[in-house]
Coordinates of C-alpha atoms and ligand atoms in Angstrom, one line a residue:
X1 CA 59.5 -16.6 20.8
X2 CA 59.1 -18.3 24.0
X3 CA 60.1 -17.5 27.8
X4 CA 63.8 -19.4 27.2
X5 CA 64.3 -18.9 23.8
X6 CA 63.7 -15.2 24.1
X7 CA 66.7 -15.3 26.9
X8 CA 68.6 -16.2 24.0
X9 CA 67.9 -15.0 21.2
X10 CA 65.3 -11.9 21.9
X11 CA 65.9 -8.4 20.0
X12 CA 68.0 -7.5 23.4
X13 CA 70.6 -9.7 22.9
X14 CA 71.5 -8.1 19.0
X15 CA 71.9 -4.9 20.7
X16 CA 76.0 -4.7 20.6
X17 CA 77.6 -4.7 17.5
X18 CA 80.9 -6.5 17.8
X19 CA 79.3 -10.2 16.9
X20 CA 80.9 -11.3 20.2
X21 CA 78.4 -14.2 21.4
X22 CA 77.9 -12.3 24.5
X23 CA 78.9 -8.8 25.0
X24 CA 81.7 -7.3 25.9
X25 CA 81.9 -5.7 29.5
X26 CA 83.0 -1.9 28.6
X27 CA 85.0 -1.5 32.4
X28 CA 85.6 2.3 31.7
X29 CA 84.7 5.3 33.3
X30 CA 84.5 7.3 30.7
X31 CA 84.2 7.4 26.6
X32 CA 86.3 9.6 23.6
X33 CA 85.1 11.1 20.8
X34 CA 87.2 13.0 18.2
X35 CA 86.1 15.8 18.6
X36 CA 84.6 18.2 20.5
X37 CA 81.1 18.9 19.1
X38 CA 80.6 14.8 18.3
X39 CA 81.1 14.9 22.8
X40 CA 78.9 17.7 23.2
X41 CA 76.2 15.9 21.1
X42 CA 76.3 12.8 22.9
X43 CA 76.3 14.5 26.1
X44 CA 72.9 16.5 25.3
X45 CA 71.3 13.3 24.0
X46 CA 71.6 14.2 20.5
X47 CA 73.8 11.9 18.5
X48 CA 73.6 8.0 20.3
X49 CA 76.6 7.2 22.0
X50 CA 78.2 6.9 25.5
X51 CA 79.5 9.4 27.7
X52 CA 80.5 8.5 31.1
X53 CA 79.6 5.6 32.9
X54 CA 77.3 6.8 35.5
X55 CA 75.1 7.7 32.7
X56 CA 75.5 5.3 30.8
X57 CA 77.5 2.4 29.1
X58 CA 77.1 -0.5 26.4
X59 CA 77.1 -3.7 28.5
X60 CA 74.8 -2.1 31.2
X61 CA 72.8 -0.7 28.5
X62 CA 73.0 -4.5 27.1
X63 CA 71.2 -6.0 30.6
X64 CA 68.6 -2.8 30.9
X65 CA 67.3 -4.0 27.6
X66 CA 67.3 -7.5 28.0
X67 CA 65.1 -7.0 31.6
X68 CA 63.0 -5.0 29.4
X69 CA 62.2 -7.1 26.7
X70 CA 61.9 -9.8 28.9
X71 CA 59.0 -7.8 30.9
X72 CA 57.5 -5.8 27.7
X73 CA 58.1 -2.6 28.8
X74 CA 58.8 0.7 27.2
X75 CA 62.3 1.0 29.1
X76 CA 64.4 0.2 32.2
X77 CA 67.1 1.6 34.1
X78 CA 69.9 -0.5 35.9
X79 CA 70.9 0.3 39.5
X80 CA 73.5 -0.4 42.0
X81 CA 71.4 -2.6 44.1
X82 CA 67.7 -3.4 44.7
X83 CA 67.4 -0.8 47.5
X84 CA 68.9 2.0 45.0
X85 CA 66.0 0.8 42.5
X86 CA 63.2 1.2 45.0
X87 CA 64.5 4.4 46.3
X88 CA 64.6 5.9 42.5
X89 CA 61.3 4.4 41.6
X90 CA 60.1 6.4 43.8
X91 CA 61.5 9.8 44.5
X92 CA 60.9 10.2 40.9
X93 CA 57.7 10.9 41.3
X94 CA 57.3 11.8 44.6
X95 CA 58.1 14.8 46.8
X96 CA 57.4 16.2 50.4
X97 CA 53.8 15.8 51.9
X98 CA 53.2 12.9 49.4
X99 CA 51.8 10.0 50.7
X100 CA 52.6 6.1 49.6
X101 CA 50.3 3.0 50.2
X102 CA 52.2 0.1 51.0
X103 CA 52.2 -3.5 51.8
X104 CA 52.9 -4.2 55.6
X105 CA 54.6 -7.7 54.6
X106 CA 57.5 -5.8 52.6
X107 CA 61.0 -7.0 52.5
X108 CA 62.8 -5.5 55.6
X109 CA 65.1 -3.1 53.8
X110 CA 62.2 -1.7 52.0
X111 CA 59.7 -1.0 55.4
X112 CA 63.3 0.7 56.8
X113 CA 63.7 2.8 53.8
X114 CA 60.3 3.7 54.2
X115 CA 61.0 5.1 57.7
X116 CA 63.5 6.8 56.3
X117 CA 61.4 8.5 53.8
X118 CA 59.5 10.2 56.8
X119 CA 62.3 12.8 57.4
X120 CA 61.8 14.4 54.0
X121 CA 57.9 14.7 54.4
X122 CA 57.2 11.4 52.9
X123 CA 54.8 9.2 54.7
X124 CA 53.7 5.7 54.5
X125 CA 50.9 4.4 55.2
X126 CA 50.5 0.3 55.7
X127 CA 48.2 -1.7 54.8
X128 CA 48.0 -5.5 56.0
X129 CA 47.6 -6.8 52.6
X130 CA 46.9 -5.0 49.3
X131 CA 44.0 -5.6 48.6
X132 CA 41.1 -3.2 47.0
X133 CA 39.1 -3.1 50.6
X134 CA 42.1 -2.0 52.9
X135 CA 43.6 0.5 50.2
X136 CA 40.4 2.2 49.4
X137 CA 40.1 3.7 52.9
X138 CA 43.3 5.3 52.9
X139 CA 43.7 6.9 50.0
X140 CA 43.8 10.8 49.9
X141 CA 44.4 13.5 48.1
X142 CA 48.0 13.2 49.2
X143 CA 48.5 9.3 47.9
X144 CA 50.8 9.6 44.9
X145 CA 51.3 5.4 44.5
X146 CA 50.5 2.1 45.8
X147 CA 53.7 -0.1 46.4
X148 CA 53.4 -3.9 47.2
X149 CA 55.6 -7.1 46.3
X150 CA 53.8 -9.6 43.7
X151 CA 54.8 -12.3 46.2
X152 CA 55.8 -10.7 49.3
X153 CA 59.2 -11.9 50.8
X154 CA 59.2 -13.8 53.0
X155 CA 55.4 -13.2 54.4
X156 CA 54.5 -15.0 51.2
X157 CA 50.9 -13.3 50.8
X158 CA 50.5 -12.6 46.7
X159 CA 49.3 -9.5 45.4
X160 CA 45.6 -9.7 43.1
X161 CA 47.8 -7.6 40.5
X162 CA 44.8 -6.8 38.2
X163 CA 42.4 -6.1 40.3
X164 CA 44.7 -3.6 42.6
X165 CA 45.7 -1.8 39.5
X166 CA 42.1 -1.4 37.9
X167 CA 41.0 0.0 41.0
X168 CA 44.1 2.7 41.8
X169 CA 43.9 3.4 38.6
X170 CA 40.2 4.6 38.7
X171 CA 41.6 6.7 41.3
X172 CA 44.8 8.4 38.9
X173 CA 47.1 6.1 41.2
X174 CA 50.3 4.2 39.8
X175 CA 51.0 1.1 41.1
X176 CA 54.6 0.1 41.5
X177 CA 55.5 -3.9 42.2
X178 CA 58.4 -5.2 43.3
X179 CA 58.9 -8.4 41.4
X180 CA 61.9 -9.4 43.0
X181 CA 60.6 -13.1 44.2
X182 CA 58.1 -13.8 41.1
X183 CA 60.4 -13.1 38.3
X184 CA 59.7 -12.5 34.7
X185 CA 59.5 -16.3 34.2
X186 CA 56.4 -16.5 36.9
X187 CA 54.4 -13.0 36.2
X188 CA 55.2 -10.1 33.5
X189 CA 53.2 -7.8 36.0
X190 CA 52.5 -5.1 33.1
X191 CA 50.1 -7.4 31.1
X192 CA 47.7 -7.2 34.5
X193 CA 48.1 -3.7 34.8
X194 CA 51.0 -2.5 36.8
X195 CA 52.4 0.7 35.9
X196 CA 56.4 0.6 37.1
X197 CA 58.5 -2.8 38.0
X198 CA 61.7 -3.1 40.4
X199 CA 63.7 -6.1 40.9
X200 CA 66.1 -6.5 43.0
X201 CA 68.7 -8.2 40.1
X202 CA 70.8 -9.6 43.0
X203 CA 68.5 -12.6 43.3
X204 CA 67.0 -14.5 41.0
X205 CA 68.0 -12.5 37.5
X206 CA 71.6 -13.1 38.5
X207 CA 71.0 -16.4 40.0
X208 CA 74.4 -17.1 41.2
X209 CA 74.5 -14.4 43.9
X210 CA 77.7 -13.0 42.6
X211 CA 77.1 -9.1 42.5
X212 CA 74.3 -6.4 43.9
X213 CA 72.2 -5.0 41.5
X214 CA 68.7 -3.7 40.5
X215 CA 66.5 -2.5 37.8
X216 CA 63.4 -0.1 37.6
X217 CA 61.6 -0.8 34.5
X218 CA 58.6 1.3 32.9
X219 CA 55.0 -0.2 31.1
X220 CA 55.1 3.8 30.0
X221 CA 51.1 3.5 30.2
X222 CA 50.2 5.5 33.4
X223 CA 49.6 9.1 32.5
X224 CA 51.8 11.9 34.8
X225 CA 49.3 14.4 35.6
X226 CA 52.5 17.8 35.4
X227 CA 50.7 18.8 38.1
X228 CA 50.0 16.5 40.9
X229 CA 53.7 14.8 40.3
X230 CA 56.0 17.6 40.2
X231 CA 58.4 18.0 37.9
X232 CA 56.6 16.2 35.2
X233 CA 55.6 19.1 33.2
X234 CA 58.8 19.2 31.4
X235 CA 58.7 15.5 30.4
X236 CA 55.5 15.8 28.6
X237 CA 56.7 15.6 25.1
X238 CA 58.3 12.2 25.9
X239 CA 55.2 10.9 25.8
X240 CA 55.4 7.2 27.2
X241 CA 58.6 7.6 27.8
X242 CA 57.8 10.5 30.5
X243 CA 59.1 8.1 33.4
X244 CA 62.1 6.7 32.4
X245 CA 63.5 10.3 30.9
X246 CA 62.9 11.9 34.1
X247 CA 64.8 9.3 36.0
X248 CA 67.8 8.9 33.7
X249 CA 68.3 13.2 33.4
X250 CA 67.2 13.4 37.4
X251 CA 67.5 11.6 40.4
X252 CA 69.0 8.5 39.2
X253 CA 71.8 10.3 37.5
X254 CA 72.4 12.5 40.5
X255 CA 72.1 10.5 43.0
X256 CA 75.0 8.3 41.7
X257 CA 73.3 4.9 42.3
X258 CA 74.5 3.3 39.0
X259 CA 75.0 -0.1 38.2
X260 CA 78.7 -1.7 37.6
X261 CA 79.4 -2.4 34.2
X262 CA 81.0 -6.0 35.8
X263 CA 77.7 -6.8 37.5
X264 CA 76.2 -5.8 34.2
X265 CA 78.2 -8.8 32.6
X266 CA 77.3 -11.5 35.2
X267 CA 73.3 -10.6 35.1
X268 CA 73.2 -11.2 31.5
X269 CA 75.3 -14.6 32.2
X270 CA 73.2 -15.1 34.7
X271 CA 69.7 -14.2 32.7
X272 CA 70.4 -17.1 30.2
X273 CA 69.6 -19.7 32.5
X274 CA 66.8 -17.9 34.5
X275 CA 64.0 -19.9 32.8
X276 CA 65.6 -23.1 33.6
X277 CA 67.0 -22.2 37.1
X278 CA 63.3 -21.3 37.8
X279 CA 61.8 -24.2 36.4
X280 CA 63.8 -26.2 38.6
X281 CA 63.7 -24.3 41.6
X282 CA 59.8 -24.1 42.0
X283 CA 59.4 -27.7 41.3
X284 CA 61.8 -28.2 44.3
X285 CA 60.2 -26.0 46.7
X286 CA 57.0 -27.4 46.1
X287 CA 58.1 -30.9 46.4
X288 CA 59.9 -29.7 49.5
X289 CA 56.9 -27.6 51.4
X290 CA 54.7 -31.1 50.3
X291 CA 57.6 -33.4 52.3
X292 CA 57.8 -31.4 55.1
X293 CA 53.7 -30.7 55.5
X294 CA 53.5 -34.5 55.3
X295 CA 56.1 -35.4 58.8
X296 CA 53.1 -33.6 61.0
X297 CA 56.2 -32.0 62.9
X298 CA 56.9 -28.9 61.4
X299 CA 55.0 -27.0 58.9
X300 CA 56.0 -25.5 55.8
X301 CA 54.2 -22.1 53.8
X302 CA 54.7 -22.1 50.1
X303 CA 52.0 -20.0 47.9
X304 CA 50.5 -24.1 46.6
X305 CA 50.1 -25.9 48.9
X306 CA 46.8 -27.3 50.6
X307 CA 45.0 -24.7 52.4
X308 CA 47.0 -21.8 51.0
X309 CA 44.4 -19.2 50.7
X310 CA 46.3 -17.8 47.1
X311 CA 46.0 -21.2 44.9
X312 CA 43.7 -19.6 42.7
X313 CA 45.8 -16.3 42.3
X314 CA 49.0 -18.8 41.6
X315 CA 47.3 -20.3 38.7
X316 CA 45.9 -17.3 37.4
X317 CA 49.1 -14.8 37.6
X318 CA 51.6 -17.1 37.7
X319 CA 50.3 -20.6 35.8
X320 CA 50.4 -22.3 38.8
X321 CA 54.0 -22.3 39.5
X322 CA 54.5 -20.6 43.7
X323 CA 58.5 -19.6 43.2
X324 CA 61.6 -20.2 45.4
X325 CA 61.1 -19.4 48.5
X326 CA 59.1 -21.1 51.3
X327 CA 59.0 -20.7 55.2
X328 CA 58.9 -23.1 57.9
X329 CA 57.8 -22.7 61.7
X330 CA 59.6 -24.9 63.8
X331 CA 57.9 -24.7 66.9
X332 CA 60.8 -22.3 69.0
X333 CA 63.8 -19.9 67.9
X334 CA 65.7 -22.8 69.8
X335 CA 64.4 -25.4 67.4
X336 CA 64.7 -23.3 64.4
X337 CA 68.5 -22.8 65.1
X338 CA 69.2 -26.5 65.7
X339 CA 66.9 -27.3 62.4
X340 CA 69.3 -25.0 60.8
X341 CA 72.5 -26.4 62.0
X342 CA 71.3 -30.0 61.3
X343 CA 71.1 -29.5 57.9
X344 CA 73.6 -30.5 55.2
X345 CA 73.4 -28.6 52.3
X346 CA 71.7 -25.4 52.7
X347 CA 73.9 -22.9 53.3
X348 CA 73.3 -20.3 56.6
X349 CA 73.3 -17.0 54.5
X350 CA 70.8 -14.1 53.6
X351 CA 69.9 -13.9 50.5
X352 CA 67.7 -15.4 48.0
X353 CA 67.5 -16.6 44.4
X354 CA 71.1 -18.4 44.7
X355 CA 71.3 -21.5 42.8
X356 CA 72.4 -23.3 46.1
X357 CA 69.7 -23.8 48.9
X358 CA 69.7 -21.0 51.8
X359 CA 68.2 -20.3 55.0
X360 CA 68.0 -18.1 57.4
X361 CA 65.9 -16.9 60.5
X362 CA 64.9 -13.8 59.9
X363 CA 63.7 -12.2 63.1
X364 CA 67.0 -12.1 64.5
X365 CA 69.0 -11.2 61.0
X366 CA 67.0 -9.1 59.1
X367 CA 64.1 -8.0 60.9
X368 CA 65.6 -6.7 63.9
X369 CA 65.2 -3.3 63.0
X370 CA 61.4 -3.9 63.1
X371 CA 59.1 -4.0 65.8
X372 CA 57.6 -6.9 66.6
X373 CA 54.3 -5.7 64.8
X374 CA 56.2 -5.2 61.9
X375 CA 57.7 -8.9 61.9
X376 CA 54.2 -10.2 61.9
X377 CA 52.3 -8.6 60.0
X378 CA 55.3 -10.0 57.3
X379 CA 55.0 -13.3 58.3
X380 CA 57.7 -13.4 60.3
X381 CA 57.2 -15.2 63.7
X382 CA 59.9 -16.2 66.5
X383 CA 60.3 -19.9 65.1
X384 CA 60.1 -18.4 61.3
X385 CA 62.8 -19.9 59.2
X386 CA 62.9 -18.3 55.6
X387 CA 64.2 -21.0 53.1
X388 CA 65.3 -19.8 49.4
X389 CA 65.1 -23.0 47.4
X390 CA 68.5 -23.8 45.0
X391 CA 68.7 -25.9 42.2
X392 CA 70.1 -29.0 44.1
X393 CA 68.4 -32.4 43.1
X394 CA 65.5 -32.6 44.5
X395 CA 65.9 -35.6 46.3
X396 CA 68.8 -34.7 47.9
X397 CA 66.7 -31.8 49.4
X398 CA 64.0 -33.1 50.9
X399 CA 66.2 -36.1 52.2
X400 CA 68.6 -33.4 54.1
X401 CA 65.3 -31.2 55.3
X402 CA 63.4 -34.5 56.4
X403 CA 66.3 -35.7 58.7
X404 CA 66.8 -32.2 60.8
X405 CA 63.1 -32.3 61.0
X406 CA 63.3 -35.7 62.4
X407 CA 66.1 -34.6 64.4
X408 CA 63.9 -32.1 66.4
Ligands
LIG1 C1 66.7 -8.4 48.3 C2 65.4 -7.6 48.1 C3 65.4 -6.3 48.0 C4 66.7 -5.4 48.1 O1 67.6 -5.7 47.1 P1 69.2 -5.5 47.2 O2 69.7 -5.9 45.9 O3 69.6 -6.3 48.4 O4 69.4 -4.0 47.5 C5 64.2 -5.7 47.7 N1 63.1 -6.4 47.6 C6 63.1 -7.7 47.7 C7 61.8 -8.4 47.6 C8 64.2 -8.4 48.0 O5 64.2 -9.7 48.1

């Protein structure tokens, strides 16, 4: 089955019972059983069934598998938004004085919760990009995973995903991506080695942004030493499934940071049309990022174009295709905001991965928690405007973005 078809018609989408063409959204709290010892079965994960919906529940069960199958991995857990899935991901395996590798151009939520982190002994330690030469320094005895976005939003730099997970993993390192921007239609990041996926669902999987949401998903390959991730021991004899078991029976069950079963519903409306929302949306940023290079009065980054030093990554990882967002420096933060202003159609929003056009400028939205350092070292200057491309025709696009251009 292939990328679209599979959206349709994969083993996921048989998984509910009722012959309803898509399922049913289960809005409870809670489920009955007739008796007593059929509810304490269910409850100690000995008869299948559903219990309460913090733990778990049919149509958010439904979209787990669906972002599962469509990544090949061994199993995924839906959460209340991207941030909860990056926060499980990983205090699930890590604990004080542990020490995490990351990207310096991460999404701006993600470099805060990072901060965060440092209260409870975890520490962070940045690297410009991830690459095997700037990690291999830094690693210690302490490093219990490498973190980096696939394509990093909106700094733009994309990961070498099979040669950064050979390496950590010659080391007994994890790698955890965030595949937020590439999607399952650009990159299933498990078949070049990465050991845990999170997505922010809010974007692209949803593609309407109509609900907050997010998803951890497990390749169940890397091997949890008991002792140098604690806690582990006891999830031995899950095998594989090690990861994912300790999630759903720890943190991610106690901490509370469950998906909707509503949200649950529109991701798997939205999911149908991923491959062609994608399809269309990275043939219109690339058009786009070519039109604007070509007025010689602003330019435009997009992972494709002409001098981009990640042309050769694109076609290997991602068959050539350089996804929906691209940035533009437009000379001041005064120019930028009248750029923005000029324009028609795209609406003045964060977000990304909606089917309409967006843009924004992020060092005064949503990097100004960072320091300046920070900013730049994601890409992120003064005159930085962050576009997330829609599924407008393309013409119209590039026709609205080469008249504010002109305007300036
Ligand atoms: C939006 C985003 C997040 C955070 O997701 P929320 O759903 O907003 O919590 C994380 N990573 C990336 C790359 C994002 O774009």
């Amino acid at each position: 089955m292939r990328f679209d078809t599979k959206l349709l018609h994969g083993q996921a989408t048989k998984s509910h019972l009722s012959g309803a063409t898509i399922p049913p959204i289960s809005q409870v709290s809670a489920f009955a059983y007739d008796t007593a010892e059929e509810l304490e079965k269910v409850f100690n994960n000995r008869a299948p069934g559903f219990a309460y919906t913090r733990i778990s529940n049919p149509i958010i069960d439904s979209f787990e598998r669906r972002v599962n199958e469509l990544e090949g991995g061994k199993g995924a857990v839906a959460c209340a938004s991207g941030m909860s899935a990056i926060t499980q991901a990983l205090l699930n395996i890590l604990s004080e004085g542990d020490e995490i590798i990351a990207g310096s151009g991460l999404f701006g939520g993600t470099i805060d919760l990072f901060k965060d982190f440092e209260k409870f002994g975890i520490k962070t330690r940045f690297v410009k990009h991830i690459t095997i030469e700037e990690i291999e320094p830094l690693i210690n005895e302490n490093t219990k995973v490498v973190y980096g976005e696939v394509i990093g939003n909106p700094g733009l730099d994309v990961m070498d995903i099979k040669a950064v997970a050979d390496f950590v993993h010659s080391k007994n390192i994890p790698l955890i991506v965030d595949s937020t921007t590439a999607t399952p239609y650009l990159i299933r990041p498990f078949e070049f080695g990465a050991d845990i996926i999170v997505h922010s669902s809010s974007k692209y999987i949803n593609g309407s942004g109509n609900s907050i949401s997010g998803v951890i998903v497990d390749s169940g390959n890397f091997k949890w030493d008991g002792i140098r991730y604690k806690g582990f021991e006891e999830y031995k004899k899950y095998g594989s499934l090690a990861y994912i078991a300790k999630l759903r029976n720890g943190i991610w069950r106690n901490m509370g940071g469950c998906l909707a079963p509503m949200n649950a519903f529109l991701n798997i409306i939205g999911m149908e049309t991923l491959g062609l929302r994608m399809e269309r949306i990275c043939d219109n940023a690339k058009s786009l990022a070519e039109a604007i290079n070509q007025t010689g009065i602003v330019t435009a980054n997009y992972p494709t174009i002409e001098g981009s030093p990640y042309q050769d990554l694109v076609k290997k990882q991602f068959n050539g295709k350089g996804g929906g967002i691209l940035t533009i420096r437009a000379g001041s933060k005064e120019r930028a905001y009248r750029f923005m202003n000029t324009l028609k159609y795209a609406l003045k929003a964060t977000n990304i991965g909606d089917s309409k056009t967006l843009v924004i400028h992020p060092a005064s939205t949503i990097y100004t928690h960072n320091t300046k350092e920070q900013m730049q070292n994601a890409g992120v200057w003064e005159d930085t405007i962050r576009v997330s491309i829609g599924i407008e025709d393309t013409q119209d696009l590039i026709e609205d973005f080469i008249a504010a251009i002109k305007s300036l």
